[in-house]
Short mmCIF file of C-alpha atoms in Angstrom, two decimals:
data_model
loop_
_atom_site.label_atom_id
_atom_site.label_comp_id
_atom_site.label_asym_id
_atom_site.label_seq_id
_atom_site.Cartn_x
_atom_site.Cartn_y
_atom_site.Cartn_z
CA MET A 267 -50.33 -41.03 -17.28
CA ALA A 268 -52.97 -41.51 -14.77
CA LEU A 269 -52.47 -39.05 -11.80
CA LYS A 270 -54.40 -38.63 -8.91
CA ILE A 271 -54.38 -36.07 -6.01
CA GLY A 272 -56.40 -36.24 -2.78
CA ILE A 273 -58.62 -33.44 -1.33
CA VAL A 274 -56.87 -33.63 2.55
CA GLY A 275 -57.09 -31.28 5.81
CA LEU A 276 -59.64 -30.92 9.00
CA PRO A 277 -63.91 -31.57 8.59
CA ASN A 278 -65.21 -28.17 7.85
CA VAL A 279 -62.74 -26.67 6.35
CA GLY A 280 -64.09 -26.58 2.51
CA LYS A 281 -62.54 -29.81 1.39
CA SER A 282 -66.09 -31.62 -0.23
CA THR A 283 -67.15 -27.33 -1.47
CA LEU A 284 -63.77 -27.45 -3.87
CA PHE A 285 -64.76 -30.83 -4.36
CA ASN A 286 -67.64 -29.30 -6.19
CA ALA A 287 -66.14 -26.90 -7.62
CA LEU A 288 -63.55 -28.84 -9.70
CA THR A 289 -65.94 -31.46 -11.16
CA ARG A 290 -68.87 -29.48 -11.86
CA THR A 291 -71.61 -31.22 -9.81
CA ALA A 292 -72.79 -31.43 -6.01
CA ALA A 293 -71.85 -34.82 -6.57
CA ALA A 294 -69.96 -34.06 -2.54
CA GLN A 295 -72.59 -33.56 0.02
CA ALA A 296 -71.71 -30.38 2.03
CA ALA A 297 -72.15 -30.00 5.66
CA ASN A 298 -71.69 -28.88 8.83
CA PHE A 299 -70.39 -31.41 10.82
CA PRO A 300 -67.21 -34.06 10.82
CA PHE A 301 -67.58 -36.73 8.88
CA CYS A 302 -70.06 -35.45 6.53
CA THR A 303 -67.95 -37.50 4.04
CA ILE A 304 -67.35 -41.32 3.99
CA GLU A 305 -66.07 -43.43 1.07
CA PRO A 306 -64.39 -41.22 -0.79
CA ASN A 307 -66.02 -38.79 -3.98
CA VAL A 308 -63.88 -38.97 -6.91
CA GLY A 309 -64.03 -37.19 -10.05
CA GLU A 310 -62.39 -36.49 -13.64
CA VAL A 311 -60.58 -32.92 -14.29
CA ASN A 312 -60.17 -31.42 -17.41
CA VAL A 313 -56.95 -29.45 -17.14
CA PRO A 314 -57.12 -26.01 -18.43
CA ASP A 315 -55.10 -25.11 -20.74
CA PRO A 316 -56.18 -22.97 -23.67
CA ARG A 317 -53.03 -23.83 -26.20
CA LEU A 318 -55.62 -27.15 -27.16
CA ASP A 319 -58.38 -25.44 -28.44
CA ARG A 320 -55.95 -23.50 -30.87
CA LEU A 321 -54.62 -26.49 -32.54
CA ALA A 322 -57.26 -27.78 -32.42
CA GLY A 323 -58.27 -24.71 -34.62
CA ILE A 324 -55.26 -24.57 -36.51
CA ALA A 325 -56.22 -28.30 -37.47
CA LYS A 326 -59.66 -28.29 -38.00
CA SER A 327 -59.79 -31.62 -36.02
CA GLN A 328 -63.51 -33.21 -35.03
CA LYS A 329 -62.47 -33.06 -31.37
CA THR A 330 -60.51 -32.12 -28.14
CA ILE A 331 -59.04 -33.86 -25.47
CA PRO A 332 -57.27 -31.62 -22.76
CA ALA A 333 -55.31 -33.59 -20.57
CA ARG A 334 -57.17 -35.25 -17.01
CA ILE A 335 -56.24 -34.69 -13.49
CA THR A 336 -57.88 -37.97 -10.31
CA PHE A 337 -59.21 -35.93 -7.59
CA VAL A 338 -60.68 -37.96 -4.47
CA ASP A 339 -61.72 -35.58 -1.92
CA ILE A 340 -60.72 -37.81 1.38
CA ALA A 341 -62.20 -37.05 4.50
CA GLY A 342 -61.12 -35.17 7.13
CA LEU A 343 -58.09 -35.81 9.34
CA VAL A 344 -58.79 -35.53 13.02
CA ARG A 345 -56.02 -35.31 16.42
CA GLY A 346 -55.68 -38.73 16.81
CA ALA A 347 -56.58 -40.48 13.26
CA SER A 348 -52.11 -43.05 13.04
CA ARG A 349 -54.24 -43.63 15.87
CA GLY A 350 -57.82 -44.94 14.31
CA GLU A 351 -59.61 -41.82 15.22
CA GLY A 352 -62.44 -40.66 13.50
CA LEU A 353 -62.18 -42.80 10.33
CA GLY A 354 -58.22 -42.98 10.54
CA ASN A 355 -57.80 -45.67 9.15
CA GLN A 356 -59.98 -45.70 6.15
CA PHE A 357 -59.19 -42.14 6.15
CA LEU A 358 -55.29 -43.29 5.45
CA ALA A 359 -55.87 -46.02 3.57
CA ASN A 360 -57.84 -43.56 0.50
CA ILE A 361 -54.18 -41.44 0.33
CA ARG A 362 -51.60 -44.09 -0.29
CA GLU A 363 -53.06 -44.70 -3.56
CA CYS A 364 -53.18 -41.03 -4.31
CA ASP A 365 -50.58 -39.93 -6.32
CA ALA A 366 -49.84 -35.97 -4.71
CA ILE A 367 -52.13 -34.07 -1.97
CA ALA A 368 -53.86 -31.07 -2.07
CA HIS A 369 -53.75 -29.86 1.88
CA VAL A 370 -57.37 -27.71 2.41
CA VAL A 371 -56.91 -25.43 5.00
CA ARG A 372 -58.86 -22.60 6.64
CA CYS A 373 -57.83 -19.93 5.83
CA PHE A 374 -61.57 -17.56 6.13
CA GLU A 375 -63.39 -16.75 9.85
CA ASP A 376 -67.06 -17.93 10.16
CA THR A 377 -69.04 -18.09 13.13
CA ASP A 378 -71.63 -20.45 10.76
CA VAL A 379 -69.31 -23.37 10.69
CA THR A 380 -67.41 -24.97 13.25
CA HIS A 381 -63.57 -25.81 14.25
CA VAL A 382 -63.42 -29.43 15.05
CA GLU A 383 -60.15 -27.77 17.76
CA GLY A 384 -62.26 -24.64 18.10
CA ARG A 385 -60.29 -22.00 16.71
CA ILE A 386 -59.02 -20.48 13.28
CA ASP A 387 -55.49 -21.41 13.07
CA PRO A 388 -54.44 -22.58 9.46
CA VAL A 389 -50.64 -23.47 10.63
CA ALA A 390 -51.97 -25.48 13.79
CA ASP A 391 -54.41 -27.50 11.05
CA ALA A 392 -52.04 -28.07 8.44
CA GLU A 393 -49.20 -29.62 11.81
CA THR A 394 -52.37 -31.40 13.10
CA VAL A 395 -52.97 -33.26 10.07
CA GLU A 396 -48.82 -33.69 8.94
CA THR A 397 -48.15 -35.64 12.61
CA GLU A 398 -50.96 -38.10 11.92
CA LEU A 399 -49.51 -38.54 8.45
CA MET A 400 -45.82 -38.89 10.03
CA LEU A 401 -47.61 -41.31 13.21
CA ALA A 402 -49.29 -43.27 10.27
CA ASP A 403 -45.91 -44.03 8.30
CA LEU A 404 -43.69 -44.01 11.58
CA GLU A 405 -45.57 -47.65 12.22
CA SER A 406 -46.05 -48.08 9.03
CA VAL A 407 -42.07 -47.85 8.34
CA GLU A 408 -41.35 -50.51 12.11
CA LYS A 409 -43.11 -52.90 10.90
CA ARG A 410 -42.43 -52.92 7.31
CA LEU A 411 -38.84 -53.25 8.61
CA ALA A 412 -39.35 -56.12 10.92
CA GLY A 413 -41.14 -58.25 8.39
CA LEU A 414 -38.44 -57.76 6.72
CA GLN A 415 -35.89 -58.94 9.14
CA ARG A 416 -36.01 -63.13 8.11
CA LYS A 417 -34.79 -61.78 4.47
CA LEU A 418 -32.05 -58.80 4.93
CA LYS A 419 -30.47 -62.04 7.59
CA GLY A 420 -31.04 -64.92 4.07
CA GLY A 421 -29.13 -61.77 2.18
CA ASP A 422 -31.74 -60.33 -0.17
CA LYS A 423 -30.21 -57.13 -1.59
CA GLU A 424 -34.05 -56.35 -2.49
CA ALA A 425 -34.83 -56.20 1.30
CA ALA A 426 -31.95 -54.99 1.77
CA ASP A 427 -32.29 -51.75 -0.72
CA GLN A 428 -35.13 -51.60 1.26
CA ALA A 429 -34.39 -51.54 4.59
CA ARG A 430 -31.43 -48.99 4.27
CA LEU A 431 -34.13 -46.74 2.57
CA LEU A 432 -37.33 -47.49 5.06
CA GLU A 433 -34.17 -46.70 8.32
CA ALA A 434 -33.47 -42.80 6.54
CA ALA A 435 -37.52 -42.99 5.92
CA LYS A 436 -36.81 -43.41 10.29
CA ALA A 437 -34.92 -40.62 10.90
CA ALA A 438 -36.57 -38.46 9.89
CA LEU A 439 -39.71 -39.03 10.89
CA ALA A 440 -39.00 -39.68 14.62
CA ALA A 441 -36.87 -36.11 14.18
CA GLY A 442 -40.31 -34.66 13.82
CA ARG A 443 -39.67 -34.03 9.35
CA PRO A 444 -41.65 -36.07 6.15
CA ALA A 445 -41.03 -38.21 4.46
CA ARG A 446 -40.24 -35.82 1.17
CA SER A 447 -37.36 -34.57 2.90
CA VAL A 448 -35.04 -38.11 2.59
CA PRO A 449 -32.96 -37.56 -0.18
CA VAL A 450 -33.88 -40.28 -1.94
CA ALA A 451 -31.07 -40.78 -5.44
CA GLU A 452 -32.31 -42.60 -9.05
CA GLU A 453 -31.62 -45.88 -8.74
CA ASP A 454 -33.38 -45.99 -5.53
CA ALA A 455 -37.06 -44.01 -6.88
CA ARG A 456 -38.43 -47.40 -8.53
CA THR A 457 -38.31 -48.46 -5.11
CA TRP A 458 -38.82 -45.28 -2.23
CA ARG A 459 -42.32 -44.94 -4.86
CA LEU A 460 -43.41 -49.07 -3.39
CA LEU A 461 -42.75 -47.38 -0.15
CA GLN A 462 -46.06 -46.26 -0.50
CA LEU A 463 -44.95 -43.88 2.68
CA LEU A 464 -47.99 -40.84 3.58
CA THR A 465 -45.74 -38.46 3.67
CA ALA A 466 -43.08 -38.15 1.13
CA LYS A 467 -45.68 -37.15 -1.61
CA PRO A 468 -45.16 -33.94 -2.70
CA VAL A 469 -48.32 -31.90 -0.21
CA LEU A 470 -50.09 -28.29 -2.68
CA TYR A 471 -51.08 -26.58 1.09
CA VAL A 472 -55.13 -25.33 -1.26
CA CYS A 473 -56.08 -21.46 1.34
CA ASN A 474 -59.83 -21.07 1.03
CA VAL A 475 -60.68 -18.40 1.79
CA ASP A 476 -63.39 -15.81 1.91
CA GLU A 477 -64.37 -14.03 -1.03
CA ALA A 478 -63.12 -10.33 -0.13
CA SER A 479 -59.87 -11.56 0.52
CA ALA A 480 -59.75 -13.93 -3.20
CA ALA A 481 -57.53 -11.74 -5.05
CA THR A 482 -54.89 -11.31 -2.58
CA GLY A 483 -55.06 -13.46 -0.28
CA ASN A 484 -55.44 -11.91 3.51
CA ALA A 485 -52.79 -12.31 6.37
CA PHE A 486 -53.94 -16.22 7.62
CA SER A 487 -53.24 -17.14 3.66
CA ALA A 488 -49.42 -15.12 4.13
CA ALA A 489 -48.41 -17.63 7.47
CA VAL A 490 -49.35 -20.93 4.93
CA ALA A 491 -47.44 -19.31 2.26
CA GLY A 492 -44.21 -19.41 4.58
CA MET A 493 -45.04 -22.18 5.67
CA ALA A 494 -45.11 -24.09 2.44
CA ALA A 495 -42.68 -21.77 1.55
CA ALA A 496 -39.89 -23.06 4.28
CA GLN A 497 -41.08 -26.58 3.55
CA GLY A 498 -40.09 -26.53 -0.69
CA ALA A 499 -44.18 -27.41 -0.81
CA GLY A 500 -46.53 -25.94 -3.16
CA SER A 501 -49.54 -23.13 -2.11
CA VAL A 502 -52.41 -21.26 -3.46
CA VAL A 503 -55.21 -19.28 -2.36
CA ILE A 504 -59.28 -19.34 -3.67
CA SER A 505 -62.40 -19.16 -1.56
CA ALA A 506 -63.66 -22.92 -2.30
CA ALA A 507 -67.66 -21.15 -2.37
CA ILE A 508 -66.74 -18.53 -5.18
CA GLU A 509 -65.94 -21.67 -6.92
CA GLU A 510 -68.44 -23.92 -6.31
CA GLU A 511 -70.72 -20.58 -8.40
CA ILE A 512 -67.69 -20.38 -11.47
CA ALA A 513 -68.71 -23.71 -12.10
CA GLN A 514 -71.85 -22.77 -12.63
CA LEU A 515 -71.51 -20.58 -15.08
CA ASP A 516 -71.19 -20.68 -18.94
CA ASP A 517 -68.19 -19.17 -20.81
CA ALA A 518 -68.58 -15.40 -21.74
CA GLU A 519 -70.78 -15.42 -17.61
CA ARG A 520 -67.12 -16.67 -16.25
CA ALA A 521 -65.31 -13.80 -17.47
CA GLU A 522 -67.59 -11.49 -16.19
CA PHE A 523 -67.54 -12.24 -12.88
CA LEU A 524 -63.85 -12.74 -12.63
CA GLU A 525 -63.09 -9.37 -13.68
CA SER A 526 -65.86 -8.43 -11.38
CA LEU A 527 -63.33 -9.92 -8.31
CA GLY A 528 -60.12 -9.01 -9.82
CA LEU A 529 -59.18 -12.83 -10.23
CA GLU A 530 -57.79 -13.26 -14.04
CA GLU A 531 -58.20 -16.82 -14.21
CA ALA A 532 -60.44 -19.09 -12.06
CA GLY A 533 -59.10 -19.88 -8.38
CA LEU A 534 -59.20 -24.03 -9.50
CA ASP A 535 -57.52 -22.87 -12.56
CA ARG A 536 -54.57 -21.53 -10.62
CA LEU A 537 -54.53 -25.15 -8.47
CA ILE A 538 -54.63 -27.54 -11.29
CA HIS A 539 -51.37 -25.95 -12.68
CA GLU A 540 -49.64 -25.66 -9.10
CA GLY A 541 -50.51 -29.35 -8.96
CA TYR A 542 -49.10 -29.22 -12.74
CA ARG A 543 -45.68 -27.36 -11.15
CA LEU A 544 -45.55 -29.36 -7.93
CA LEU A 545 -45.79 -32.69 -9.68
CA GLY A 546 -42.99 -32.11 -11.87
CA LEU A 547 -44.95 -32.29 -15.21
CA SER A 548 -45.31 -30.75 -18.76
CA THR A 549 -47.74 -31.29 -21.48
CA TYR A 550 -47.43 -32.68 -25.48
CA PHE A 551 -49.76 -32.53 -28.28
CA THR A 552 -50.89 -34.39 -30.60
CA ALA A 553 -53.09 -32.77 -33.34
CA GLY A 554 -55.02 -34.11 -36.71
CA PRO A 555 -58.40 -34.26 -38.76
CA LYS A 556 -59.62 -36.05 -35.69
CA GLU A 557 -58.19 -35.31 -32.98
CA ALA A 558 -56.38 -33.15 -30.97
CA ARG A 559 -55.32 -34.48 -27.47
CA ALA A 560 -52.92 -32.68 -24.94
CA TRP A 561 -51.28 -35.45 -22.94
CA THR A 562 -49.63 -35.97 -19.95
CA ILE A 563 -45.01 -36.57 -19.68
CA PRO A 564 -43.27 -36.06 -16.58
CA GLN A 565 -40.27 -32.97 -17.84
CA GLY A 566 -37.37 -34.41 -19.06
CA ALA A 567 -39.14 -37.08 -20.29
CA SER A 568 -37.54 -39.57 -23.79
CA ALA A 569 -39.29 -39.14 -26.77
CA PRO A 570 -40.00 -43.37 -26.70
CA GLN A 571 -41.95 -42.73 -23.16
CA ALA A 572 -43.89 -39.72 -24.12
CA ALA A 573 -45.06 -42.35 -27.09
CA GLY A 574 -45.41 -44.70 -24.06
CA VAL A 575 -48.09 -42.28 -22.70
CA ILE A 576 -50.38 -43.63 -25.80
CA HIS A 577 -49.78 -46.96 -25.94
CA GLY A 578 -46.58 -49.79 -24.78
CA ASP A 579 -46.06 -50.50 -28.60
CA PHE A 580 -45.63 -46.80 -28.97
CA GLU A 581 -42.61 -47.29 -26.58
CA LYS A 582 -41.32 -50.46 -27.24
CA GLY A 583 -42.07 -50.82 -31.25
CA PHE A 584 -40.51 -46.19 -31.60
CA ILE A 585 -38.58 -45.70 -34.74
CA ARG A 586 -38.63 -41.51 -34.28
CA ALA A 587 -40.43 -38.42 -33.55
CA GLU A 588 -41.93 -35.32 -36.46
CA THR A 589 -42.28 -33.16 -33.67
CA VAL A 590 -43.32 -28.67 -34.60
CA ALA A 591 -42.97 -26.33 -31.07
CA TYR A 592 -46.60 -25.11 -30.54
CA ASP A 593 -45.50 -21.89 -31.31
CA ASP A 594 -44.13 -22.41 -34.62
CA TYR A 595 -47.15 -24.95 -35.56
CA VAL A 596 -49.48 -21.28 -34.27
CA ALA A 597 -47.04 -18.97 -36.25
CA LEU A 598 -46.57 -21.34 -39.17
CA GLY A 599 -50.72 -22.16 -39.96
CA GLY A 600 -50.28 -26.09 -39.09
CA GLU A 601 -47.94 -28.99 -39.72
CA ALA A 602 -47.40 -28.32 -43.41
CA GLY A 603 -46.19 -24.93 -42.82
CA ALA A 604 -44.23 -26.52 -40.64
CA ARG A 605 -42.12 -28.46 -42.56
CA GLU A 606 -42.27 -25.59 -45.81
CA ALA A 607 -40.89 -23.49 -42.93
CA GLY A 608 -37.90 -26.57 -41.78
CA LYS A 609 -39.13 -26.34 -38.50
CA LEU A 610 -40.95 -29.63 -38.20
CA ARG A 611 -37.91 -31.62 -36.74
CA ALA A 612 -36.98 -35.46 -36.96
CA GLU A 613 -36.15 -36.21 -33.45
CA GLY A 614 -34.79 -39.75 -31.85
CA LYS A 615 -34.86 -42.14 -28.94
CA THR A 616 -32.82 -39.87 -27.07
CA TYR A 617 -34.69 -36.04 -27.53
CA ARG A 618 -35.59 -34.94 -24.25
CA VAL A 619 -40.02 -33.69 -25.42
CA GLN A 620 -40.56 -29.83 -24.65
CA ASP A 621 -43.49 -28.61 -23.21
CA GLY A 622 -45.65 -28.05 -25.95
CA ASP A 623 -44.73 -30.04 -28.56
CA VAL A 624 -46.41 -30.70 -30.84
CA MET A 625 -46.06 -34.67 -31.84
CA HIS A 626 -46.18 -37.98 -34.18
CA PHE A 627 -44.65 -40.67 -33.44
CA LEU A 628 -43.39 -43.36 -35.67
CA PHE A 629 -43.64 -47.36 -35.03
CA SER A 630 -43.36 -51.08 -35.52
CA SER A 631 -44.88 -53.22 -34.35
#
């Protein structure tokens, strides 16, 4: 299941520094001027999950393959981006291709780093970006509605469904609310996604704080957390500069450095886990002598849907799944022990996969 998260925000809030840390590279140039990032930088990141290494050890797997998320470092939006200010049109197109938005807001004071608006107010910054995205969506909705008129006159049902959803989005946007505030019925979900509205995407606010605030946050990040809660969005506190340092350390040094800062885990790990929660995702595993692998699925996915993440033929020809809960697999020393203890179950097409399930699929070709 390919996942893409776009990193957005005003210029000079720490987006590229965060991207460098996420991808453990210096691929994104971090500089103190707007529009340093012109073409989006793209990097794939392992999803941290200590369960995978535990399973690999028990199964004596030759390889471990973690789940992956793609992050896209999108250049800084500015006031007027919806009208093409800065590099607005290009940036908005890049956001449309993402599944979710990691919205970085500046929650630190530093006279050496300029702010495009000349002040530090992360809530106002977030509102500036959200306003530009809503204006861009409103323009897109109006153009789409105009383009559907001929089909609507001809009684096209698909066009009618699109128009109904577009009108709902238009009403919300005109009232100053993002498209994600529109309730969407399950049967409309696919059509809604195809509209590719910027403000329909889930948002995770990333509060970029100074080093001293990395463990506890500060007044700026607290204000952002309150705003996020009111929106039903997520938020996470990170010091991008610290995370970039951590990314260059080996595991032992990393653990020691985190402990010295009073942090139980790296901020980037928290960001990825919060991203999974925000997107309603979970993980199941396959484990054997050749490899142990983590697979990403939507929460509540059926066994055939989970099989389809490996290969479409697995879903089409699904017969059954052999399933062991992670805790049972570990406690009983692997698949053989789970089978002997009666903890390995045969599950059919209606089974809803649980986070941490260790699975094998039987299918007909």
